[in-house]
Amino acid sequence: MLFTLAAASLIRHRARTVLAILGVSVSAAMLLDMVMLSSGMRVSFGSLLTSQGYQLRLAPKGTLPFDTEATIKDGDAMVSQLLARPEVVAVSPVFGGQLYILTAHGVIASSALGVIPAVEADYELSSGRQPATANEMVANDALLAATGASLGDTVHVGSGFDSQLRTLTGERTLRIVGRARFIYMAREQKGAALPIETLRAMQGRDADGRVSLAMVRLVPGQDIESERAALERLFPRVTVISIAEALKQVDERRSYFTQLAVILGAVSLVVGFLLVTTLVTVSVNERIGEIAVMRAIGVHRWRIVAQIVLEASAMMLVASPVGLVLGLVTARYLNSILANFPGMPERIDFFYFQPSAAWTSLGLLALSGVLAGIYPSWRSASLPIAITLRQEAVG
Amino acid sequence: MSAMLEVRALVREYPMGDERVAALRGVTFDVDDGDYAAIVGPSGCGKSTLLNLLGVIDRPTSGTVAIGGERVDQLSDGRATEFRLRRIGFVFQRFYLMQALSARENIELPLAEAGLGKVARRDRARALLDYVGLGAREGHRPSQLSGGEQQRVAIARALANSPKIVLADEPTGELDARTGAEMIALFERLNADGTTIVVVTHDEDLARAARRMIHMRDGVIVGDERAR
């Protein structure tokens, strides 16, 4: 009977119910987006860091990986020492630099990573293969498009470019053997990877043995934080960053996003709450007489409250999945815009869908639906019956 | 015969600005079990106020009301609701049926509230619709029924939980003469079947049909006569 009355009441004013559901859906979509935004970047970055299985990153003291052009002197020795530790399974050293490629239209500059292809963790191959010799490289789509080169082509490159003489320094001829998707590079950023020794050789003697970053994979079950502390003691000239530490850094940098998301999320929740409260209040005011009659014939107050709360909750429940879909579509669109954020890795998602985010949003909405129904229903069910009936009869 | 309704020195005052206006000024009377009483009097004499107090939807300023030997004038909201549900049947001038529900569902409403199972309340609602002559109209909504039919459904709803007493406030007030006469006959049949009825009315025909007529004026009883 409770369901019949609640459903009948919603169906009686179809247009209003549909509009209310649409309104709440928009509010739900915004709430979901804000919940996704508040934690999305962190989760996305965390999954990016863990995706290749390296738990620790060693960078020059006081820097974050590739934040500066600083490198670690005697990097190869450090890598050997790391590999000698029983706690360590693998080490992937990376040496960063620039690559300049001469084309018919001029010089194209690109980021370059010197890696050991067998243990690299900076890119994924979408076609082709890893460099197998010193004169092979992989490139991403942006670089291939800019140079007009294809897999199998040979390109003339340098590690430096004299703009006055318009000549390359540290020249090499490399063959492109793979198409790569760099994990930490921005969407439009041109990128290439080649054997670490090749890149160092191109940069000259100063680059010998240097690394910009070393990624460390630990034995499964190893205490990451204690190993991190041990490595910092062992290598006082480097900063050892665990994923947890990196995420902490991300948290600091994305605090503006979090604040924005929390404020806008709260606003959308309040808007949804007020919308439902207003609609329920209007609906209840139209039925004051009906409610007074129900009370007069012996329907308990809580039953009337339950019926109206059920109506409000039903609107929320119908609106929630609509809002969920709308929120996901909106998030996808916004993500595609924000993916072009300067310097942001292409694979970072600002709006990262997690089931928990959806449940949080739906839970908050359901709760606000219940709360939205309680006040107007309790107020109407508490009106003096005799006076209300008299006013209804006169009205 | 035992008293179904015992009213003693009933006073009901309403605040009106700084003053208090008395709608009832010390009303005392009894209604026997199985009796049929009509309360008559000019508008504003306190009839409806009295009916509200008898129906436990209002509280007196002072005085007492007992129904079936149980004091009902100071019940808590929850107990008053329970009492109305199980012991009192209300019939209103404007029928006040739930527009979203069918005739049968309107009757089922107090039955569901009383905790009756789905099948049992459906059977009971159908029996009551048959009793008021609307067995074939159970699926119709109030908007599909005439005024007289709606009032019959309202009476069936009032009888749903087999109340001790039925209280009716101008039950023929919205009906034409012919339908009003049908309603009077229905009330007579109801009373003949053992239901105690108290009706507030301006309708002389309805009042004459009652066994007893209580006259009110200015918040007090000024006459009390047995019709036959």
Coordinates of C-alpha atoms in Angstrom, one line a residue:
Chain A
M1 CA 0.0 0.0 0.0
L2 CA 2.9 2.3 0.9
F3 CA 4.5 1.6 -2.5
T4 CA 1.2 2.0 -4.3
L5 CA 0.6 5.4 -2.8
A6 CA 4.1 6.6 -3.4
A7 CA 4.1 5.4 -7.0
A8 CA 0.7 6.8 -7.6
S9 CA 1.8 10.2 -6.2
L10 CA 4.8 10.2 -8.5
I11 CA 2.8 9.1 -11.6
R12 CA 0.0 11.6 -10.9
H13 CA 2.4 14.5 -11.8
R14 CA 4.4 12.8 -14.5
A15 CA 5.9 15.9 -16.0
R16 CA 7.1 17.2 -12.6
T17 CA 8.5 13.9 -11.7
V18 CA 10.4 13.6 -14.9
L19 CA 11.8 17.1 -14.6
A20 CA 12.8 16.4 -11.0
I21 CA 14.6 13.2 -12.0
L22 CA 16.4 15.1 -14.8
G23 CA 17.4 17.8 -12.4
V24 CA 18.7 15.3 -9.8
S25 CA 20.4 13.4 -12.6
V26 CA 22.4 16.5 -13.5
S27 CA 23.3 17.0 -9.9
A28 CA 24.2 13.3 -9.5
A29 CA 26.4 13.5 -12.6
M30 CA 28.2 16.6 -11.3
L31 CA 28.6 14.9 -7.9
L32 CA 30.0 11.8 -9.4
D33 CA 32.4 13.8 -11.6
M34 CA 33.6 15.7 -8.5
V35 CA 34.1 12.5 -6.5
M36 CA 36.0 11.1 -9.5
L37 CA 38.1 14.2 -9.8
S38 CA 38.9 14.4 -6.1
S39 CA 40.7 11.1 -6.2
G40 CA 41.0 10.3 -9.9
M41 CA 44.4 11.8 -10.5
R42 CA 45.9 10.2 -7.5
V43 CA 44.6 6.7 -8.3
S44 CA 45.5 7.1 -12.0
F45 CA 49.0 8.2 -11.2
G46 CA 49.4 5.4 -8.6
S47 CA 48.3 2.8 -11.1
L48 CA 50.7 4.3 -13.6
L49 CA 53.6 4.0 -11.2
T50 CA 52.8 0.5 -10.2
S51 CA 51.9 -0.7 -13.7
Q52 CA 55.5 -1.6 -14.6
G53 CA 56.2 -3.3 -11.3
Y54 CA 59.0 -0.9 -10.1
Q55 CA 58.4 0.2 -6.5
L56 CA 61.3 2.6 -5.9
R57 CA 62.8 5.4 -8.0
L58 CA 66.2 6.9 -7.4
A59 CA 66.7 10.5 -8.6
P60 CA 69.4 13.1 -8.0
K61 CA 69.2 14.5 -4.5
G62 CA 66.4 16.9 -3.9
T63 CA 64.7 16.3 -7.2
L64 CA 61.8 14.4 -8.6
P65 CA 62.3 12.1 -11.6
F66 CA 62.9 14.3 -14.7
D67 CA 62.0 17.5 -12.8
T68 CA 65.4 18.9 -13.7
E69 CA 68.2 18.0 -16.0
A70 CA 70.3 16.9 -13.1
T71 CA 71.8 13.4 -13.4
I72 CA 73.4 10.9 -11.0
K73 CA 77.2 10.7 -11.4
D74 CA 78.5 7.1 -11.3
G75 CA 75.0 5.9 -12.0
D76 CA 76.3 2.6 -13.5
A77 CA 78.2 1.8 -10.3
M78 CA 75.0 2.6 -8.3
V79 CA 73.0 0.2 -10.5
S80 CA 75.6 -2.5 -10.0
Q81 CA 75.4 -2.0 -6.3
L82 CA 71.7 -2.1 -6.4
L83 CA 71.6 -5.3 -8.4
A84 CA 74.0 -6.9 -5.9
R85 CA 71.4 -6.4 -3.1
P86 CA 69.4 -9.6 -2.3
E87 CA 66.3 -7.4 -1.9
V88 CA 66.5 -6.2 -5.5
V89 CA 65.1 -8.1 -8.5
A90 CA 65.7 -5.7 -11.3
V91 CA 67.0 -2.2 -11.9
S92 CA 66.0 0.0 -14.9
P93 CA 68.4 2.9 -15.4
V94 CA 67.2 5.8 -17.5
F95 CA 69.3 8.6 -19.0
G96 CA 67.3 11.6 -20.3
G97 CA 68.3 13.9 -23.0
Q98 CA 67.2 15.6 -26.2
L99 CA 67.2 14.3 -29.8
Y100 CA 67.3 16.5 -32.8
I101 CA 66.3 15.1 -36.1
L102 CA 67.0 16.8 -39.4
T103 CA 64.2 16.7 -41.9
A104 CA 63.5 18.4 -45.2
H105 CA 61.4 21.0 -43.3
G106 CA 64.0 21.7 -40.6
V107 CA 65.0 20.3 -37.2
I108 CA 62.6 18.5 -35.0
A109 CA 63.4 18.4 -31.3
S110 CA 62.3 15.5 -29.2
S111 CA 62.6 14.1 -25.7
A112 CA 64.9 11.1 -25.6
L113 CA 65.3 8.4 -23.1
G114 CA 68.4 6.2 -22.9
V115 CA 67.2 2.9 -21.6
I116 CA 68.2 -0.8 -21.3
P117 CA 65.4 -2.2 -23.5
A118 CA 65.2 -5.5 -21.6
V119 CA 64.2 -3.8 -18.3
E120 CA 62.8 -0.5 -19.5
A121 CA 59.6 0.7 -17.9
D122 CA 58.9 4.0 -19.6
Y123 CA 57.0 3.0 -22.7
E124 CA 54.9 0.3 -24.2
L125 CA 55.4 -0.9 -27.8
S126 CA 52.3 -0.6 -29.9
S127 CA 54.1 -2.1 -33.0
G128 CA 57.6 -3.1 -34.0
R129 CA 60.2 -4.3 -31.5
Q130 CA 62.6 -3.1 -28.9
P131 CA 66.0 -1.7 -30.1
A132 CA 68.4 -4.7 -30.3
T133 CA 71.5 -2.9 -31.5
A134 CA 73.2 0.4 -30.6
N135 CA 71.8 2.1 -33.7
E136 CA 68.2 1.4 -33.2
M137 CA 65.5 3.4 -31.6
V138 CA 61.7 3.6 -31.0
A139 CA 59.6 6.7 -31.4
N140 CA 56.1 7.7 -30.5
D141 CA 53.4 8.8 -32.8
A142 CA 54.0 12.5 -32.3
L143 CA 57.6 12.2 -33.4
L144 CA 56.8 9.9 -36.3
A145 CA 54.2 12.4 -37.5
A146 CA 56.5 15.4 -37.1
T147 CA 59.3 13.7 -39.0
G148 CA 57.2 11.9 -41.5
A149 CA 59.2 8.8 -40.7
S150 CA 57.8 5.2 -40.5
L151 CA 59.0 2.0 -38.9
G152 CA 62.1 0.7 -40.7
D153 CA 63.2 4.2 -41.8
T154 CA 66.6 5.5 -40.9
V155 CA 66.9 9.0 -39.4
H156 CA 69.8 11.3 -38.9
V157 CA 69.8 12.5 -35.4
G158 CA 72.0 14.5 -32.9
S159 CA 72.0 15.0 -29.2
G160 CA 72.5 18.7 -29.7
F161 CA 71.8 21.4 -32.3
D162 CA 73.8 24.5 -33.1
S163 CA 71.1 26.9 -34.2
Q164 CA 73.6 29.4 -35.7
L165 CA 75.5 26.9 -37.7
R166 CA 72.4 24.8 -38.1
T167 CA 74.4 21.7 -37.5
L168 CA 73.9 18.7 -35.3
T169 CA 76.2 17.6 -32.6
G170 CA 76.7 14.1 -31.3
E171 CA 75.4 12.8 -34.6
R172 CA 74.1 9.3 -35.2
T173 CA 72.1 7.5 -37.8
L174 CA 69.4 5.4 -36.1
R175 CA 66.9 3.1 -37.5
I176 CA 63.3 3.3 -36.1
V177 CA 62.3 -0.3 -35.1
G178 CA 59.3 0.3 -32.9
R179 CA 56.3 2.6 -32.3
A180 CA 56.1 3.4 -28.6
R181 CA 53.7 4.9 -26.3
F182 CA 55.5 6.7 -23.5
I183 CA 53.9 6.4 -20.1
Y184 CA 55.0 9.6 -18.5
M185 CA 55.0 11.9 -21.6
A186 CA 52.3 14.4 -22.5
R187 CA 50.1 13.7 -25.4
E188 CA 51.7 16.1 -27.9
Q189 CA 55.2 15.6 -26.6
K190 CA 57.6 14.0 -29.1
G191 CA 59.5 11.1 -27.7
A192 CA 62.1 8.5 -28.6
A193 CA 64.0 5.8 -26.7
L194 CA 67.3 4.3 -27.6
P195 CA 69.9 2.2 -25.8
I196 CA 71.3 4.1 -22.9
E197 CA 74.9 3.7 -24.1
T198 CA 74.1 5.2 -27.5
L199 CA 72.5 8.3 -25.9
R200 CA 75.4 8.7 -23.5
A201 CA 77.9 8.3 -26.3
M202 CA 76.1 11.0 -28.4
Q203 CA 76.3 13.4 -25.4
G204 CA 80.1 12.9 -25.0
R205 CA 82.4 11.8 -22.2
D206 CA 80.6 13.8 -19.5
A207 CA 77.6 11.5 -19.8
D208 CA 79.6 8.4 -19.1
G209 CA 78.1 6.3 -16.4
R210 CA 75.4 8.9 -15.6
V211 CA 71.8 8.1 -15.1
S212 CA 68.8 10.5 -14.6
L213 CA 66.7 8.0 -12.9
A214 CA 67.0 4.4 -11.7
M215 CA 63.8 2.3 -11.1
V216 CA 64.1 -0.5 -8.7
R217 CA 62.0 -3.7 -8.5
L218 CA 62.1 -5.4 -5.2
V219 CA 61.7 -9.0 -4.2
P220 CA 58.0 -9.7 -3.7
G221 CA 56.9 -9.2 0.0
Q222 CA 59.9 -6.9 0.7
D223 CA 59.1 -4.0 3.0
I224 CA 59.3 -1.1 0.6
E225 CA 59.7 1.7 3.1
S226 CA 62.5 0.0 5.0
E227 CA 64.3 -0.7 1.7
R228 CA 63.8 2.9 0.7
A229 CA 65.4 4.1 3.9
A230 CA 68.3 1.7 3.5
L231 CA 69.0 2.9 -0.1
E232 CA 68.9 6.5 1.1
R233 CA 71.5 5.7 3.7
L234 CA 73.5 3.8 1.1
F235 CA 73.4 6.5 -1.6
P236 CA 73.4 9.8 0.2
R237 CA 73.5 11.8 -3.1
V238 CA 70.2 10.5 -4.3
T239 CA 66.6 10.8 -3.3
V240 CA 64.8 7.5 -3.1
I241 CA 61.1 7.8 -3.8
S242 CA 58.6 5.1 -3.1
I243 CA 55.2 5.1 -4.8
A244 CA 53.7 6.2 -1.5
E245 CA 56.1 9.1 -1.4
A246 CA 55.4 10.0 -5.0
L247 CA 51.7 9.9 -4.3
K248 CA 52.2 12.2 -1.4
Q249 CA 54.0 14.6 -3.8
V250 CA 51.1 14.3 -6.1
D251 CA 48.6 15.0 -3.3
E252 CA 50.4 18.2 -2.6
R253 CA 50.4 19.3 -6.2
R254 CA 46.8 18.4 -6.8
S255 CA 45.4 19.9 -3.6
Y256 CA 43.7 22.7 -5.7
F257 CA 41.9 20.0 -7.7
T258 CA 40.8 18.3 -4.5
Q259 CA 39.5 21.5 -2.9
L260 CA 37.7 22.4 -6.1
A261 CA 36.2 18.9 -6.4
V262 CA 35.1 18.9 -2.7
I263 CA 33.5 22.4 -3.0
L264 CA 31.8 21.7 -6.3
G265 CA 30.7 18.2 -5.1
A266 CA 29.2 19.7 -2.0
V267 CA 27.4 22.3 -4.0
S268 CA 26.0 19.8 -6.4
L269 CA 24.8 17.6 -3.5
V270 CA 23.2 20.6 -1.8
V271 CA 21.5 21.6 -5.1
G272 CA 20.2 18.1 -5.5
F273 CA 19.0 18.0 -1.9
L274 CA 17.3 21.4 -2.2
L275 CA 15.7 20.4 -5.5
V276 CA 14.2 17.3 -4.0
T277 CA 13.2 19.1 -0.8
T278 CA 11.4 21.8 -2.9
L279 CA 9.6 19.3 -5.1
V280 CA 8.6 17.2 -2.1
T281 CA 7.4 20.2 -0.2
V282 CA 5.3 21.4 -3.2
S283 CA 3.9 17.9 -3.6
V284 CA 3.2 17.6 0.1
N285 CA 1.5 21.0 0.3
E286 CA -0.8 19.9 -2.5
R287 CA -1.8 16.9 -0.5
I288 CA -2.1 18.4 3.0
G289 CA -5.9 17.5 3.0
E290 CA -5.2 14.0 1.9
I291 CA -2.6 13.6 4.5
A292 CA -4.9 15.0 7.2
V293 CA -7.6 12.5 6.1
M294 CA -5.1 9.6 6.3
R295 CA -4.2 10.7 9.8
A296 CA -7.8 11.0 10.7
I297 CA -8.6 7.4 9.6
G298 CA -5.8 6.1 11.6
V299 CA -2.7 6.1 9.4
H300 CA 0.3 6.6 11.6
R301 CA 2.5 9.6 11.3
W302 CA 5.7 7.5 10.6
R303 CA 3.8 5.7 7.8
I304 CA 3.1 9.0 6.0
V305 CA 6.7 10.1 6.5
A306 CA 7.8 6.8 5.1
Q307 CA 5.6 7.1 2.1
I308 CA 6.9 10.6 1.3
V309 CA 10.5 9.6 2.0
L310 CA 9.9 6.7 -0.3
E311 CA 8.8 9.1 -3.1
A312 CA 11.9 11.2 -2.6
S313 CA 14.1 8.2 -2.5
A314 CA 12.5 6.7 -5.6
M315 CA 13.2 9.9 -7.5
M316 CA 16.8 9.7 -6.3
L317 CA 17.1 6.1 -7.2
V318 CA 15.8 6.6 -10.7
A319 CA 18.0 9.7 -11.1
S320 CA 21.1 8.0 -9.9
P321 CA 21.8 5.6 -12.7
V322 CA 20.9 8.3 -15.2
G323 CA 23.3 10.6 -13.4
L324 CA 25.9 7.9 -13.4
V325 CA 25.8 7.5 -17.1
L326 CA 25.7 11.3 -17.6
G327 CA 28.6 11.7 -15.2
L328 CA 30.7 9.1 -17.0
V329 CA 30.1 10.7 -20.4
T330 CA 30.9 14.1 -19.0
A331 CA 34.0 12.9 -17.2
R332 CA 35.2 11.3 -20.4
Y333 CA 34.7 14.6 -22.3
L334 CA 36.4 16.6 -19.6
N335 CA 39.2 14.2 -19.4
S336 CA 39.9 14.5 -23.1
I337 CA 40.1 18.3 -22.6
L338 CA 42.4 18.1 -19.5
A339 CA 44.6 15.4 -21.1
N340 CA 46.1 18.4 -23.1
F341 CA 47.2 20.0 -19.8
P342 CA 50.8 21.1 -20.4
G343 CA 53.4 18.6 -19.1
M344 CA 50.8 16.1 -17.9
P345 CA 51.4 12.5 -18.8
E346 CA 49.0 11.4 -21.5
R347 CA 47.9 8.4 -19.5
I348 CA 46.9 10.3 -16.4
D349 CA 43.2 10.4 -16.0
F350 CA 41.8 13.4 -14.0
F351 CA 38.4 11.6 -13.8
Y352 CA 39.2 8.1 -12.8
F353 CA 36.2 5.8 -12.4
Q354 CA 36.3 3.6 -9.4
P355 CA 33.2 1.6 -8.3
S356 CA 33.8 3.1 -4.8
A357 CA 33.4 6.6 -6.3
A358 CA 30.1 5.6 -7.8
W359 CA 28.9 4.0 -4.6
T360 CA 29.9 7.1 -2.6
S361 CA 28.0 9.3 -5.0
L362 CA 24.9 7.1 -5.0
G363 CA 25.1 6.7 -1.3
L364 CA 25.3 10.4 -0.7
L365 CA 22.4 11.0 -3.1
A366 CA 20.2 8.3 -1.5
L367 CA 20.9 9.8 1.9
S368 CA 20.1 13.3 0.7
G369 CA 16.9 11.9 -0.9
V370 CA 15.8 10.4 2.5
L371 CA 16.7 13.6 4.3
A372 CA 15.0 15.7 1.6
G373 CA 11.8 13.8 2.3
I374 CA 11.9 13.8 6.0
Y375 CA 11.3 17.4 6.8
P376 CA 8.3 18.2 4.6
S377 CA 6.7 14.9 5.4
W378 CA 7.1 15.2 9.1
R379 CA 5.9 18.8 9.0
S380 CA 2.7 17.8 7.1
A381 CA 2.1 14.7 9.1
S382 CA 2.4 16.8 12.3
L383 CA -0.2 19.4 11.3
P384 CA -3.3 19.5 13.6
I385 CA -5.8 17.2 11.8
A386 CA -9.0 19.0 12.7
I387 CA -7.8 22.5 11.7
T388 CA -6.2 21.2 8.5
L389 CA -9.4 19.4 7.5
R390 CA -11.4 22.5 8.3
Q391 CA -9.1 24.7 6.2
E392 CA -9.3 22.1 3.3
A393 CA -13.1 22.1 3.5
V394 CA -13.2 25.9 3.4
G395 CA -10.5 26.0 0.7
Chain B
M1 CA -28.0 -0.4 27.6
S2 CA -24.3 0.6 28.3
A3 CA -22.9 4.0 27.2
M4 CA -20.7 3.9 24.1
L5 CA -19.9 7.5 24.4
E6 CA -19.6 9.5 27.6
V7 CA -18.9 13.2 27.3
R8 CA -18.5 15.3 30.4
A9 CA -18.2 19.1 30.8
L10 CA -16.4 19.4 27.5
V11 CA -14.8 22.8 26.7
R12 CA -12.9 23.7 23.7
E13 CA -11.3 27.2 23.4
Y14 CA -9.2 28.6 20.5
P15 CA -6.8 31.5 20.9
M16 CA -7.8 34.4 18.8
G17 CA -5.2 37.1 19.1
D18 CA -5.0 37.9 22.8
E19 CA -8.4 36.5 23.5
R20 CA -9.7 32.9 23.7
V21 CA -12.9 32.0 22.0
A22 CA -14.9 29.1 23.3
A23 CA -16.4 26.8 20.6
L24 CA -17.7 24.4 23.2
R25 CA -18.7 25.6 26.7
G26 CA -19.3 22.6 28.9
V27 CA -21.0 19.9 26.9
T28 CA -22.2 16.8 28.7
F29 CA -24.1 13.8 27.2
D30 CA -24.0 10.1 26.6
V31 CA -24.6 8.0 23.6
D32 CA -25.7 4.4 24.1
D33 CA -24.1 1.4 22.4
G34 CA -26.0 0.9 19.1
D35 CA -27.7 4.3 19.2
Y36 CA -28.0 6.7 16.3
A37 CA -27.6 10.3 17.3
A38 CA -27.8 13.4 15.1
I39 CA -26.2 16.6 16.4
V40 CA -28.0 19.6 14.8
G41 CA -27.7 23.3 15.2
P42 CA -26.9 26.5 13.3
S43 CA -23.5 27.0 11.7
G44 CA -20.8 27.9 14.2
C45 CA -22.6 26.4 17.2
G46 CA -19.8 23.9 17.8
K47 CA -21.1 20.7 16.1
S48 CA -18.0 20.0 14.1
T49 CA -15.7 20.9 17.0
L50 CA -17.6 18.4 19.1
L51 CA -17.3 15.7 16.4
N52 CA -13.6 16.4 16.1
L53 CA -13.2 15.8 19.9
L54 CA -15.3 12.7 19.7
G55 CA -13.2 11.5 16.9
V56 CA -9.9 12.1 18.8
I57 CA -8.5 14.3 16.1
D58 CA -8.5 17.3 18.5
R59 CA -8.0 17.7 22.2
P60 CA -10.4 19.5 24.6
T61 CA -9.3 22.5 26.7
S62 CA -11.1 20.7 29.6
G63 CA -13.6 18.0 30.2
T64 CA -13.5 14.3 29.3
V65 CA -14.5 12.0 26.5
A66 CA -14.7 8.2 26.9
I67 CA -15.5 5.8 24.1
G68 CA -16.4 2.3 25.0
G69 CA -15.3 3.0 28.5
E70 CA -11.8 4.3 27.5
R71 CA -10.8 7.9 28.2
V72 CA -9.6 9.3 24.9
D73 CA -9.3 13.1 25.6
Q74 CA -5.6 13.0 26.6
L75 CA -4.2 10.2 24.5
S76 CA -0.7 10.6 23.0
D77 CA -0.6 11.1 19.2
G78 CA 0.4 7.4 18.7
R79 CA -2.3 6.0 20.9
A80 CA -4.9 8.4 19.5
T81 CA -4.0 7.3 15.9
E82 CA -4.3 3.6 16.9
F83 CA -7.6 4.3 18.6
R84 CA -9.0 6.1 15.5
L85 CA -7.8 3.2 13.3
R86 CA -9.4 0.4 15.3
R87 CA -12.4 2.0 17.1
I88 CA -13.7 4.9 15.1
G89 CA -15.0 5.2 11.5
F90 CA -15.0 8.7 9.9
V91 CA -17.2 9.8 7.2
F92 CA -16.6 13.3 5.8
Q93 CA -18.8 15.7 3.9
R94 CA -16.3 15.8 1.0
F95 CA -15.7 12.1 1.0
Y96 CA -11.9 12.6 1.0
L97 CA -11.0 9.5 -0.9
M98 CA -7.4 9.0 -2.1
Q99 CA -7.7 9.9 -5.7
A100 CA -4.7 7.8 -6.7
L101 CA -6.3 4.6 -5.3
S102 CA -9.2 2.5 -6.6
A103 CA -12.4 2.1 -4.6
R104 CA -11.2 -1.2 -3.2
E105 CA -7.7 0.2 -2.4
N106 CA -9.2 3.1 -0.5
I107 CA -11.0 0.6 1.7
E108 CA -7.9 -1.5 2.1
L109 CA -5.9 1.5 3.3
P110 CA -7.0 1.3 7.0
L111 CA -6.9 -2.5 6.8
A112 CA -3.3 -2.4 5.7
E113 CA -2.5 0.0 8.4
A114 CA -4.1 -2.4 10.9
G115 CA -1.8 -5.1 9.6
L116 CA -4.2 -7.2 7.7
G117 CA -2.7 -9.5 5.1
K118 CA -3.2 -8.8 1.4
V119 CA -5.7 -11.5 0.7
A120 CA -7.7 -10.9 3.9
R121 CA -8.0 -7.2 3.3
R122 CA -9.0 -7.7 -0.3
D123 CA -11.7 -10.0 0.8
R124 CA -12.9 -7.6 3.5
A125 CA -12.8 -4.7 1.1
R126 CA -14.9 -6.6 -1.4
A127 CA -17.4 -7.6 1.2
L128 CA -17.8 -4.0 2.3
L129 CA -18.2 -2.8 -1.2
D130 CA -20.9 -5.4 -1.6
Y131 CA -22.5 -4.1 1.6
V132 CA -22.7 -0.5 0.3
G133 CA -23.9 -1.7 -3.1
L134 CA -20.7 -1.1 -5.1
G135 CA -19.4 -4.6 -5.6
A136 CA -19.1 -4.0 -9.3
R137 CA -17.1 -0.8 -9.0
E138 CA -14.1 -2.0 -7.0
G139 CA -11.5 -1.1 -9.6
H140 CA -12.8 2.4 -10.3
R141 CA -11.0 5.5 -9.1
P142 CA -12.9 8.2 -7.2
S143 CA -12.9 10.4 -10.3
Q144 CA -14.8 7.7 -12.1
L145 CA -17.5 7.5 -9.4
S146 CA -20.5 9.8 -8.7
G147 CA -20.7 11.8 -5.5
G148 CA -23.1 9.2 -3.9
E149 CA -20.8 6.3 -4.9
Q150 CA -17.8 8.1 -3.5
Q151 CA -19.6 8.6 -0.2
R152 CA -20.6 4.9 -0.2
V153 CA -16.9 4.0 -0.6
A154 CA -16.1 6.4 2.2
I155 CA -18.6 4.7 4.4
A156 CA -17.2 1.3 3.5
R157 CA -13.7 2.7 4.4
A158 CA -15.1 3.9 7.7
L159 CA -16.4 0.4 8.5
A160 CA -13.2 -1.3 7.4
N161 CA -11.8 -2.2 10.9
S162 CA -15.2 -2.8 12.4
P163 CA -15.2 0.3 14.6
K164 CA -17.2 0.8 17.7
I165 CA -18.6 4.0 16.5
V166 CA -19.1 5.8 13.2
L167 CA -18.8 9.6 13.2
A168 CA -20.1 11.5 10.2
D169 CA -19.7 15.1 9.4
E170 CA -22.5 16.4 7.1
P171 CA -22.4 13.1 5.1
T172 CA -25.2 14.3 2.7
G173 CA -23.9 17.9 2.4
E174 CA -22.4 17.4 -1.1
L175 CA -25.2 15.1 -2.4
D176 CA -28.4 15.8 -4.3
A177 CA -31.7 14.9 -2.6
R178 CA -32.1 11.5 -4.2
T179 CA -28.6 10.4 -3.4
G180 CA -28.9 11.9 0.0
A181 CA -32.0 9.7 0.6
E182 CA -30.0 6.7 -0.4
M183 CA -27.3 7.6 2.1
I184 CA -29.9 8.1 4.8
A185 CA -31.1 4.6 4.1
L186 CA -27.6 3.2 4.2
F187 CA -27.0 4.8 7.6
E188 CA -30.2 3.3 8.9
R189 CA -29.2 -0.1 7.7
L190 CA -25.8 0.4 9.3
N191 CA -27.3 1.3 12.6
A192 CA -29.8 -1.6 12.3
D193 CA -26.8 -3.9 11.9
G194 CA -25.5 -2.7 15.3
T195 CA -23.2 0.2 14.5
T196 CA -23.3 3.2 16.8
I197 CA -23.6 6.4 14.7
V198 CA -23.2 10.0 15.6
V199 CA -23.8 12.4 12.7
V200 CA -23.5 16.1 12.6
T201 CA -25.8 17.6 10.0
H202 CA -27.9 20.4 8.7
D203 CA -30.0 17.9 6.7
E204 CA -33.4 17.7 8.4
D205 CA -34.2 14.4 6.7
L206 CA -31.0 12.8 7.9
A207 CA -31.5 14.2 11.4
R208 CA -35.1 12.9 11.5
A209 CA -33.8 9.4 10.5
A210 CA -31.7 9.3 13.7
R211 CA -33.2 7.9 16.8
R212 CA -32.0 10.8 18.8
M213 CA -31.5 14.5 18.0
I214 CA -29.2 16.7 20.1
H215 CA -29.6 20.4 19.5
M216 CA -26.7 22.8 20.0
R217 CA -26.4 26.5 20.2
D218 CA -23.5 28.7 21.1
G219 CA -21.3 25.8 22.2
V220 CA -23.8 24.2 24.5
I221 CA -26.6 21.5 24.2
V222 CA -29.9 23.2 24.3
G223 CA -32.1 20.2 23.5
D224 CA -32.0 16.4 23.4
E225 CA -34.9 14.5 22.1
R226 CA -35.7 10.9 21.1
A227 CA -37.2 10.8 17.7
R228 CA -39.1 7.6 18.1

